[in-house]
Short mmCIF file of C-alpha atoms in Angstrom, two decimals:
data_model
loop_
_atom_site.label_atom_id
_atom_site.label_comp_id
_atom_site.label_asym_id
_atom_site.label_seq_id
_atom_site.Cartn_x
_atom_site.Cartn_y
_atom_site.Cartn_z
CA UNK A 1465 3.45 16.32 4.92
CA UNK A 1466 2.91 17.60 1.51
CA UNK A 1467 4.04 15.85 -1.77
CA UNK A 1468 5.97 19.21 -2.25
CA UNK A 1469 7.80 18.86 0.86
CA UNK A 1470 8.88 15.17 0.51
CA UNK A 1471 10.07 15.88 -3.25
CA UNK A 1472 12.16 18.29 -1.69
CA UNK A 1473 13.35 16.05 1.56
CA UNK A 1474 14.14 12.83 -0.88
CA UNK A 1475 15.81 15.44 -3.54
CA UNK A 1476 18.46 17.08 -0.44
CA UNK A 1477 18.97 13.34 1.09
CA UNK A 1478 20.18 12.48 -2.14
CA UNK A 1479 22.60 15.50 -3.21
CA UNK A 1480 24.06 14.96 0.57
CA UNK A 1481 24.82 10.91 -0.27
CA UNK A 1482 26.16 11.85 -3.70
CA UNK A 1483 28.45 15.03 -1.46
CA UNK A 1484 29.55 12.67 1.31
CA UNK A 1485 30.90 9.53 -1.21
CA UNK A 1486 27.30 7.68 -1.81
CA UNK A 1487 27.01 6.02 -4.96
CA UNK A 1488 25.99 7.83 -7.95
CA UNK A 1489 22.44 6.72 -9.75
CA UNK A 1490 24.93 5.75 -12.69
CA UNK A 1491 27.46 3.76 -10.63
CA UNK A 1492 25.05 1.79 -8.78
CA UNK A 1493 25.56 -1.93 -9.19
CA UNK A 1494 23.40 -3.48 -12.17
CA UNK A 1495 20.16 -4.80 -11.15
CA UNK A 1496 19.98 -8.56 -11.03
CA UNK A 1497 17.17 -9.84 -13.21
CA UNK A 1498 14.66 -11.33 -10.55
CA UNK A 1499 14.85 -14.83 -11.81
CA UNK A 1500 18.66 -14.98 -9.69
CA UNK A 1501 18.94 -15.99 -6.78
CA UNK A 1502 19.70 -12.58 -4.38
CA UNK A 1503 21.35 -12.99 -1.31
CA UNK A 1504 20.20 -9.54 0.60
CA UNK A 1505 22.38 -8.13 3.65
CA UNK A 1506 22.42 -4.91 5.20
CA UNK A 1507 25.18 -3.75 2.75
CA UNK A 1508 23.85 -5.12 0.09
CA UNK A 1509 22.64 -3.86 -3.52
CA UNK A 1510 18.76 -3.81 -1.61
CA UNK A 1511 20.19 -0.96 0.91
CA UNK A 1512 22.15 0.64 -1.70
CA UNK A 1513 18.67 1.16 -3.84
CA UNK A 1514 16.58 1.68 -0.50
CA UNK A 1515 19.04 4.78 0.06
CA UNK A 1516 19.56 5.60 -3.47
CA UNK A 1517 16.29 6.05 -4.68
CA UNK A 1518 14.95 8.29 -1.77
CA UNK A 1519 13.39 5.79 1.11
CA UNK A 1520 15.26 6.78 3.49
CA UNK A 1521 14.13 9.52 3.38
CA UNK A 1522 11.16 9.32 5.14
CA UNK A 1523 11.90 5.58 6.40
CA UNK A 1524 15.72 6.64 7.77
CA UNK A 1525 18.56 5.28 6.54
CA UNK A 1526 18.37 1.81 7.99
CA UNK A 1527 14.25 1.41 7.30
CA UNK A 1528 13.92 2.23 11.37
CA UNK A 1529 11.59 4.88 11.22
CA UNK A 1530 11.13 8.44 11.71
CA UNK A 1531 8.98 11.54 12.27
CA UNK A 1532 6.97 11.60 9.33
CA UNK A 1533 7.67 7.27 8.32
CA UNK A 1534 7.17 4.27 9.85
CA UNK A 1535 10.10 1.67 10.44
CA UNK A 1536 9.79 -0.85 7.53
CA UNK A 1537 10.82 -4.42 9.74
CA UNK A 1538 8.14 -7.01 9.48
CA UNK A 1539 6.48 -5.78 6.16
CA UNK A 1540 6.17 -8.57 3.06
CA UNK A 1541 8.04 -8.25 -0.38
CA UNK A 1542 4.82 -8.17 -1.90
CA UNK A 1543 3.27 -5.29 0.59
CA UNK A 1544 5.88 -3.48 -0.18
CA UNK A 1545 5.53 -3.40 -3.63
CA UNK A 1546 1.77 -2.33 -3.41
CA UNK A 1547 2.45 0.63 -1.20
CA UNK A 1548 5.15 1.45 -3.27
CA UNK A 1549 3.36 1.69 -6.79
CA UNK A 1550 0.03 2.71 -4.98
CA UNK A 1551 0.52 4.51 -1.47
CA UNK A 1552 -1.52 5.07 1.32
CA UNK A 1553 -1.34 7.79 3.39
CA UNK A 1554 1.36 10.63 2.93
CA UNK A 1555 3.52 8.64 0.67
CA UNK A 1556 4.22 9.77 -3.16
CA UNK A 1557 3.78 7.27 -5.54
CA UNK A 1558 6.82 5.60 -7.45
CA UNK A 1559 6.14 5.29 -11.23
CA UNK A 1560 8.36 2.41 -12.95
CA UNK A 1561 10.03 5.65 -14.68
CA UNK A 1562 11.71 5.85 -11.20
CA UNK A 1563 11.78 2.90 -9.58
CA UNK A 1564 12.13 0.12 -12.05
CA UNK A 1565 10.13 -3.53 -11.59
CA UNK A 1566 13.82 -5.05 -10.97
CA UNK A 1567 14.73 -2.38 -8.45
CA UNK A 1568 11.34 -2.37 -6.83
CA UNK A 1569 12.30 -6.22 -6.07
CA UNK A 1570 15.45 -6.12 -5.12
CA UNK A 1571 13.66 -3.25 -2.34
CA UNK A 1572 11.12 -5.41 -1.43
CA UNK A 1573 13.71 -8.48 -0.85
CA UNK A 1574 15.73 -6.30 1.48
CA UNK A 1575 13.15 -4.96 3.62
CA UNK A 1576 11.73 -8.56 4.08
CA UNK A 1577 14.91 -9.70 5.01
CA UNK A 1578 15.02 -7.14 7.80
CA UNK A 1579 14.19 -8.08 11.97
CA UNK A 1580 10.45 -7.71 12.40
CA UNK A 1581 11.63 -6.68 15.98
CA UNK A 1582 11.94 -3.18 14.41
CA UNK A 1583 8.51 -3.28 13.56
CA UNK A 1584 6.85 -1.26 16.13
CA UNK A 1585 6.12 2.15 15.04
CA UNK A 1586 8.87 4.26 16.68
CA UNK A 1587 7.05 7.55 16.23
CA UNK A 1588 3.59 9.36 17.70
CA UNK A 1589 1.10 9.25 15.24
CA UNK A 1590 -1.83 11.23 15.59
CA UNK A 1591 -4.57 9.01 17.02
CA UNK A 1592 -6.40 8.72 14.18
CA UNK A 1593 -4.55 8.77 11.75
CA UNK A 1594 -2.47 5.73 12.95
CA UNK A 1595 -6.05 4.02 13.20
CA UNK A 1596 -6.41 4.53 10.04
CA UNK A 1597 -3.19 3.37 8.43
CA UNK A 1598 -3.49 0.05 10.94
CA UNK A 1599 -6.76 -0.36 8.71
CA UNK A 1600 -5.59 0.19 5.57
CA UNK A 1601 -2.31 -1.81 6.12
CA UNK A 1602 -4.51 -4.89 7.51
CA UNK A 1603 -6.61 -5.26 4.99
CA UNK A 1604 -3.33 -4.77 2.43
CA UNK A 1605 -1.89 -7.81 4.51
CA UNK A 1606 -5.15 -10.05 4.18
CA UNK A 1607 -4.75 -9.29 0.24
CA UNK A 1608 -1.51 -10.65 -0.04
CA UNK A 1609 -2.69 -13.78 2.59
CA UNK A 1610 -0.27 -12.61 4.88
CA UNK A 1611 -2.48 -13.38 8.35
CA UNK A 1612 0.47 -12.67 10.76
CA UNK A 1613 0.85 -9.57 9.31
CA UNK A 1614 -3.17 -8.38 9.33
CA UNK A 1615 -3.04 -9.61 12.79
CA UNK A 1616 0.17 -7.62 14.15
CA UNK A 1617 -2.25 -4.41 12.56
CA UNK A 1618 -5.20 -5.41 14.30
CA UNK A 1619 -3.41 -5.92 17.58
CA UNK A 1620 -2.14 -1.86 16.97
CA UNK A 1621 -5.69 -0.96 16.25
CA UNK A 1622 -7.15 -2.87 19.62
CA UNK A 1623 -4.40 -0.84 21.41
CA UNK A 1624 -5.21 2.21 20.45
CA UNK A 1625 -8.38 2.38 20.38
CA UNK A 1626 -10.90 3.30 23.45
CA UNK A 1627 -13.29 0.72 25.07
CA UNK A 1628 -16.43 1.32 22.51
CA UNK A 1629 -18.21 -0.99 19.54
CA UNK A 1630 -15.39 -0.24 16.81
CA UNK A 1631 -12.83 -2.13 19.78
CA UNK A 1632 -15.32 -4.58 20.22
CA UNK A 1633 -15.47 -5.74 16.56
CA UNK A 1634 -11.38 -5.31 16.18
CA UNK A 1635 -11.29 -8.15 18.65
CA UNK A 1636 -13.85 -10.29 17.07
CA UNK A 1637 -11.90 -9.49 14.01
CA UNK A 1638 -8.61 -10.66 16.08
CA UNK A 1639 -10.42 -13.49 16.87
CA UNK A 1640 -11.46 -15.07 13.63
CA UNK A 1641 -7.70 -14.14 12.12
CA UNK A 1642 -6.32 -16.21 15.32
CA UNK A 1643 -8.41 -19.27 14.05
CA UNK A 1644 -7.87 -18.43 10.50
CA UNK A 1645 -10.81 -17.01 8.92
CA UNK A 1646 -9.53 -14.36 6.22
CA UNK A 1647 -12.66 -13.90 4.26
CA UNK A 1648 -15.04 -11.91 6.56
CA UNK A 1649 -12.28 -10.05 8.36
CA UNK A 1650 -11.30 -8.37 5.22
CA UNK A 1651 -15.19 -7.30 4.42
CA UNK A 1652 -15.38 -6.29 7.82
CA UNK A 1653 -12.39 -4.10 7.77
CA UNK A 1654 -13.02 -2.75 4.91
CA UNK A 1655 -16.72 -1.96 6.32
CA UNK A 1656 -15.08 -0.41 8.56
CA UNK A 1657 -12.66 2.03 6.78
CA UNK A 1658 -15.68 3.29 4.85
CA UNK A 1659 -17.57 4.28 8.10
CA UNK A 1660 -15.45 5.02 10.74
CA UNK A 1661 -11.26 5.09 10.65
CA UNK A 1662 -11.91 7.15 6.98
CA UNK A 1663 -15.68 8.25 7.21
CA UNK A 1664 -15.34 10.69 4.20
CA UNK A 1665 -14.32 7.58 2.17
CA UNK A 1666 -17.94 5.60 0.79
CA UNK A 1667 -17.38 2.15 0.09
CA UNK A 1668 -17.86 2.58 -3.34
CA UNK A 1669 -14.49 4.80 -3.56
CA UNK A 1670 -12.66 2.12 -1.71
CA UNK A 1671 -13.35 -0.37 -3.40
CA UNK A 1672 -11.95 1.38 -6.47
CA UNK A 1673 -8.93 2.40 -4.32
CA UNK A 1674 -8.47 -1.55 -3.78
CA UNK A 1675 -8.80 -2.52 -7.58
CA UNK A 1676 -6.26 0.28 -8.24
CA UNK A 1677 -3.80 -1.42 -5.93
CA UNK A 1678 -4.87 -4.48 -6.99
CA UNK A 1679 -4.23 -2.98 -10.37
CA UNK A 1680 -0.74 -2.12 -9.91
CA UNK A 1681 0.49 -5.27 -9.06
CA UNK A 1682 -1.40 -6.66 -11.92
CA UNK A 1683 -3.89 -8.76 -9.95
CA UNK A 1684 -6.60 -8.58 -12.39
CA UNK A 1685 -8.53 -11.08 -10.80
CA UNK A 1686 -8.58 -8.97 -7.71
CA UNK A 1687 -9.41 -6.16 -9.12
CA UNK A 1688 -12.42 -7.00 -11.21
CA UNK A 1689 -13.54 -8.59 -7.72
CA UNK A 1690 -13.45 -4.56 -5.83
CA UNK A 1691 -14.35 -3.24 -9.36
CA UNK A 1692 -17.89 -6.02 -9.16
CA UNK A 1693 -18.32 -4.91 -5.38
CA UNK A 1694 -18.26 -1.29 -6.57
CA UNK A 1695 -20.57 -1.89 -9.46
CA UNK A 1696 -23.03 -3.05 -6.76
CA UNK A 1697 -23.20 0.60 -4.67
CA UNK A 1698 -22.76 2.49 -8.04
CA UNK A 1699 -25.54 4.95 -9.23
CA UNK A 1700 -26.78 4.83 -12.66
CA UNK A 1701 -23.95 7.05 -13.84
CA UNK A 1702 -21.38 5.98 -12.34
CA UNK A 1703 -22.66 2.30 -12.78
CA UNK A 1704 -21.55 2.53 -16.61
CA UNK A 1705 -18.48 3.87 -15.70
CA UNK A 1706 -17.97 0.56 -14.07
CA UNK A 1707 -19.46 -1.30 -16.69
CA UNK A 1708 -16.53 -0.02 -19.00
CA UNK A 1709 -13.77 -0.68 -16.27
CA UNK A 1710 -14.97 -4.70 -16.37
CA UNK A 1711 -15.10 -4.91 -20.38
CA UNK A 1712 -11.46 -3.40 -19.87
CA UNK A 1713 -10.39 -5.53 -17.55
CA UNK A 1714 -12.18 -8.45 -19.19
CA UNK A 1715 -9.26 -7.27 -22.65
CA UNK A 1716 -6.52 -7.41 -20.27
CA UNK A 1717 -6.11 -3.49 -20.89
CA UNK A 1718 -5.14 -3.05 -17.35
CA UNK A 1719 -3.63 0.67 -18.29
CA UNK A 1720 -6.93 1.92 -19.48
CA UNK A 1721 -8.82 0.25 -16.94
CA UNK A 1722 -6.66 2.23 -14.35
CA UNK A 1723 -7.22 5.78 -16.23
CA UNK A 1724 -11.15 5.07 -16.01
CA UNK A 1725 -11.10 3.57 -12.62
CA UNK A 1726 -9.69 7.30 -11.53
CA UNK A 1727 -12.11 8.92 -13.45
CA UNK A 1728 -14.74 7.55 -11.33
CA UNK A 1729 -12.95 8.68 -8.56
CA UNK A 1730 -13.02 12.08 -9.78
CA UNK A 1731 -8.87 12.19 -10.30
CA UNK A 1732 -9.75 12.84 -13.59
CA UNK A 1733 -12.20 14.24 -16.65
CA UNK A 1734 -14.24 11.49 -17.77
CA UNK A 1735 -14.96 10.87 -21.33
CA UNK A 1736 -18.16 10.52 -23.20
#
């Protein structure tokens, strides 16, 4: 679905809460500061934002799933918060201008607290791109050393798939999570995201991709790690450009870091 089109989804869902009695953006309940303790039910302030600020949306209005969104059960605070600030797939992106750092973890709590029974993926996905989002949601997990998680995605990825090599190394990659190797199986996925569940994506993009998410959680140390791995496949060109994105990160100017990071990807005009 286009960004357009979910603008305009997450814009009616709201004026129809707002028309049937939901709470108003300037009634909601003040934001706890994330240092108190927050006891999250499925009435609590967690829903109230997860409806307010337009997940449901896409996610429906108890994070079960629907046409165009996956149900949300089973998914970490801290995944959460990555896909939020830097999506994959479909998804817009949330800028703290709309969700705030408090209200993106008071989100996060409630969908954690939710049954990972929901969890399976209510809806048919087109085969490949479902392969694809099991990919890029396993590695996610492995960043966040969440190894239940990467292996629930691997599992989907082994069931979709058709007897064939890329099956045959998703099991050895099921196999090494199951006796808790993390290292290789997150090279190895990400191998394979760059060849063959996204093959227009080189691995020198995704590795930028990563250090942006890793970016937006402000993981430095996890994104000078992608932004090194990247440096390695660069050209000479692009090779200073990641040159510049180290020294930045190296200053702690994570915001800058970010802008030039997307200029390499070509989301932007680079400057001399």
């Amino acid at each position: 679905m286009k960004l357009s089109n979910a603008v305009a989804i997450i814009a009616a869902v709201n004026i129809l809460l707002l028309a049937c009695g939901g709470e108003s953006p300037t009634n909601r309940p003040t934001v706890l500061p994330t240092s108190t303790p927050i006891e999250v039910t499925p009435m609590s302030e967690g829903r109230a934002l997860f409806i307010s600020k337009g997940c449901a949306a896409c996610h429906g209005q108890n994070a079960e799933g629907s046409q165009i969104a996956p149900a949300l059960p089973g998914h970490s605070e801290e995944t959460v918060k990555r896909q939020v600030r830097n999506p994959r797939f479909q998804m817009p992106a949330f800028t703290e201008d709309q969700v705030t750092d408090e209200e993106l973890q008071v989100i996060a709590l409630y969908i954690a607290s939710l049954s990972g029974e929901g969890h399976a993926h209510q809806v048919t996905i087109e085969l490949t791109a479902a392969v694809e989002m099991h990919h890029w949601m396993a590695l996610e997990a492995l960043k966040v050393s969440d190894q239940a998680e990467a292996i629930h995605h691997v599992t989907h990825i082994i069931e979709l798939l058709e007897p064939g090599q890329h099956r045959q190394q998703m099991v050895a990659i099921l196999e090494a999570l199951e006796q808790g190797e993390t290292h290789d199986p997150e090279h190895d996925i990400e191998q394979m995201l760059a060849g063959t569940a996204s093959p227009d994506l080189t691995l020198f993009q995704l590795h930028l991709r990563q250090a942006l998410v890793a970016l937006a959680v402000e993981d430095t140390d996890d994104a000078q790690h992608h932004v090194i791995h990247a440096q390695e496949l660069a050209d000479a060109t692009d090779g200073k450009g990641t040159d510049e994105v180290l020294d930045l990160l190296g200053q702690s100017e994570l915001h800058r870091a970010e802008h030039e990071i997307r200029e390499l990807l070509g989301e932007g005009e680079r400057h001399n």
